[in-house]
CSV table of C-alpha atoms in Angstrom, one decimal:
chain,number,residue,atom,x,y,z
A,1,CYS,CA,83.0,29.3,113.3
A,2,THR,CA,86.1,27.9,111.7
A,3,GLY,CA,87.2,25.6,114.5
A,4,ARG,CA,90.4,27.4,115.0
A,5,ASP,CA,89.9,28.5,118.6
A,6,ARG,CA,88.8,26.2,121.4
A,7,PHE,CA,87.3,27.6,124.6
A,8,ALA,CA,85.6,26.8,127.8
A,9,VAL,CA,82.5,28.8,128.9
A,10,LEU,CA,83.2,30.3,132.3
A,11,ARG,CA,79.8,31.9,132.8
A,12,THR,CA,76.8,32.9,130.8
A,13,ASP,CA,74.9,36.2,130.7
A,14,THR,CA,71.2,35.9,130.0
A,15,SER,CA,70.4,39.5,130.9
A,16,ARG,CA,69.9,40.5,127.2
A,17,PRO,CA,67.7,39.0,124.5
A,18,TYR,CA,70.7,37.1,123.1
A,19,LEU,CA,73.0,34.7,125.0
A,20,ARG,CA,76.5,36.0,125.9
A,21,ALA,CA,79.3,34.3,127.7
A,22,SER,CA,82.7,34.8,129.3
A,23,VAL,CA,85.1,32.3,127.9
A,24,ARG,CA,88.7,31.1,128.4
A,25,LEU,CA,90.6,30.2,125.2
A,26,PHE,CA,92.5,26.9,125.2
A,27,PRO,CA,96.0,27.2,123.8
A,28,GLU,CA,97.0,24.9,121.0
A,29,SER,CA,100.1,22.8,121.1
A,30,SER,CA,103.3,24.7,120.2
A,31,ALA,CA,105.0,21.4,119.2
A,32,TRP,CA,104.2,22.3,115.6
A,33,ALA,CA,106.7,25.2,115.5
A,34,THR,CA,109.8,23.3,114.3
A,35,ALA,CA,110.5,22.5,110.6
A,36,ASP,CA,110.3,18.7,111.3
A,37,ALA,CA,106.9,19.1,112.9
A,38,THR,CA,105.7,21.2,110.0
A,39,GLU,CA,106.6,18.4,107.6
A,40,ASN,CA,104.9,15.9,109.8
A,41,VAL,CA,101.8,18.1,110.1
A,42,VAL,CA,101.6,18.6,106.3
A,43,ALA,CA,101.9,14.8,105.8
A,44,LEU,CA,99.2,14.2,108.5
A,45,ILE,CA,96.9,16.8,107.0
A,46,ASN,CA,97.3,15.1,103.6
A,47,GLU,CA,96.6,11.7,105.1
A,48,VAL,CA,93.4,12.9,106.9
A,49,GLN,CA,92.2,14.7,103.7
A,50,ARG,CA,92.7,11.5,101.6
A,51,ALA,CA,91.1,9.3,104.2
A,52,LEU,CA,88.1,11.6,104.6
A,53,THR,CA,87.6,11.8,100.9
A,54,HIS,CA,87.8,8.1,100.5
A,55,VAL,CA,85.3,7.4,103.3
A,56,LEU,CA,82.7,10.0,102.1
A,57,GLN,CA,83.0,8.9,98.5
A,58,ARG,CA,82.5,5.2,99.4
A,59,HIS,CA,79.5,6.0,101.6
A,60,ILE,CA,77.9,8.0,98.8
A,61,ASP,CA,78.7,5.2,96.3
A,62,ALA,CA,77.1,2.6,98.6
A,63,SER,CA,74.0,4.6,99.2
A,64,ASP,CA,71.2,5.5,96.9
A,65,SER,CA,72.4,9.1,96.6
A,66,THR,CA,71.0,11.7,94.4
A,67,ASP,CA,72.9,13.8,92.0
A,68,THR,CA,72.4,16.7,94.4
A,69,ARG,CA,74.1,14.9,97.2
A,70,ARG,CA,77.0,13.9,94.9
A,71,ARG,CA,77.4,17.6,93.8
A,72,TYR,CA,77.3,18.7,97.5
A,73,LEU,CA,79.9,16.1,98.4
A,74,ASP,CA,82.1,17.3,95.6
A,75,GLN,CA,81.8,20.9,96.9
A,76,VAL,CA,82.7,19.8,100.4
A,77,LEU,CA,85.7,17.7,99.3
A,78,GLY,CA,86.9,20.5,97.1
A,79,ALA,CA,86.9,22.9,100.0
A,80,LEU,CA,88.6,20.8,102.7
A,81,PRO,CA,90.6,23.0,105.1
A,82,SER,CA,94.3,22.8,105.2
A,83,HIS,CA,94.5,24.4,108.7
A,84,PRO,CA,95.1,21.4,111.1
A,85,GLY,CA,92.6,22.4,113.7
A,86,SER,CA,89.8,23.2,111.2
A,87,LEU,CA,90.4,19.9,109.4
A,88,ALA,CA,90.3,17.9,112.6
A,89,PHE,CA,87.0,19.6,113.6
A,90,LEU,CA,85.4,19.2,110.2
A,91,ALA,CA,86.5,15.5,109.9
A,92,SER,CA,85.2,14.8,113.3
A,93,ARG,CA,81.8,16.3,112.3
A,94,LEU,CA,81.6,14.4,109.0
A,95,MET,CA,82.4,10.9,110.0
A,96,PRO,CA,79.4,8.9,109.0
A,97,THR,CA,79.4,6.1,111.6
A,98,ALA,CA,80.8,8.0,114.6
A,99,SER,CA,78.5,8.3,117.6
A,100,ILE,CA,78.0,11.6,119.4
A,101,ARG,CA,80.1,10.3,122.2
A,102,GLU,CA,83.0,9.4,119.8
A,103,ARG,CA,82.8,12.8,118.1
A,104,GLN,CA,82.8,14.6,121.4
A,105,ALA,CA,85.8,12.6,122.6
A,106,LEU,CA,87.7,13.7,119.4
A,107,LEU,CA,86.7,17.3,119.9
A,108,SER,CA,87.7,17.3,123.5
A,109,GLU,CA,91.2,16.1,122.8
A,110,ASP,CA,93.8,18.7,123.9
A,111,GLY,CA,96.4,18.8,121.2
A,112,THR,CA,95.7,19.3,117.5
A,113,GLU,CA,98.2,16.8,116.4
A,114,ARG,CA,96.8,14.1,118.7
A,115,ARG,CA,93.2,15.1,117.6
A,116,LEU,CA,94.3,14.6,113.9
A,117,ARG,CA,95.9,11.3,114.7
A,118,LEU,CA,92.7,10.1,116.4
A,119,VAL,CA,90.6,11.3,113.5
A,120,LYS,CA,92.9,9.4,111.1
A,121,ALA,CA,92.5,6.2,113.1
A,122,HIS,CA,88.8,6.6,113.2
A,123,LEU,CA,88.7,7.3,109.4
A,124,ASP,CA,90.7,4.1,108.8
A,125,ARG,CA,87.9,2.2,110.7
A,126,GLU,CA,85.3,4.1,108.7
A,127,ALA,CA,87.1,3.2,105.5
A,128,ARG,CA,86.9,-0.5,106.3
A,129,ILE,CA,83.1,-0.1,107.0
A,130,ALA,CA,82.6,1.9,103.8
A,131,ASP,CA,84.5,-0.6,101.7
A,132,GLN,CA,82.4,-3.4,103.1
A,133,LEU,CA,79.2,-1.5,102.3
A,134,GLY,CA,80.5,-1.0,98.8
A,135,GLN,CA,81.1,-4.7,98.4
A,136,LEU,CA,77.6,-5.5,99.6
A,137,LYS,CA,76.1,-3.1,97.1
A,138,SER,CA,78.1,-4.5,94.2
A,139,ASP,CA,77.6,-8.2,95.1
A,140,PRO,CA,74.3,-9.3,93.6
A,141,ALA,CA,74.2,-12.3,96.0
A,142,SER,CA,73.9,-9.9,98.9
A,143,ASP,CA,70.3,-9.0,98.0
A,144,THR,CA,68.3,-10.6,100.8
A,145,ASP,CA,65.4,-11.3,98.4
A,146,GLU,CA,67.5,-13.7,96.4
A,147,ARG,CA,69.2,-15.5,99.2
A,148,LEU,CA,68.1,-18.8,100.7
A,149,ILE,CA,67.6,-18.4,104.4
A,150,SER,CA,67.8,-21.3,106.7
A,151,LEU,CA,66.1,-21.1,110.1
A,152,ASN,CA,67.9,-24.2,111.3
């Protein structure tokens, strides 16, 4: 599955040992056909790729990640899709602090451009969280064992 085609399940067929279904494909927005839209899409794709890279790298840096996780992240980031729909779906899936409900809302959005803009806004929020996590990890005073805690 590459995330390029969206569909609704119309009916399922359980008469065989494997599940089958009749589906209806959702058309993607045709607003991307003009040259201006193409430039805007390319810029938006680049923004989402940069934001996703930043967020994932900050979360890995702030965690006690193994070298294996870091290598896996490098592989994922090196293979980010340039297709707008695929990127929107992948980014929706990889956002570290997004709830299932938030991810589903992003995936349910009708237009690819709108979906990418919502993903970018969510990644901006994720970046702020990731940056704060990074600050906590790098601040020795943030270690709760070394802080004085007042119960008053």
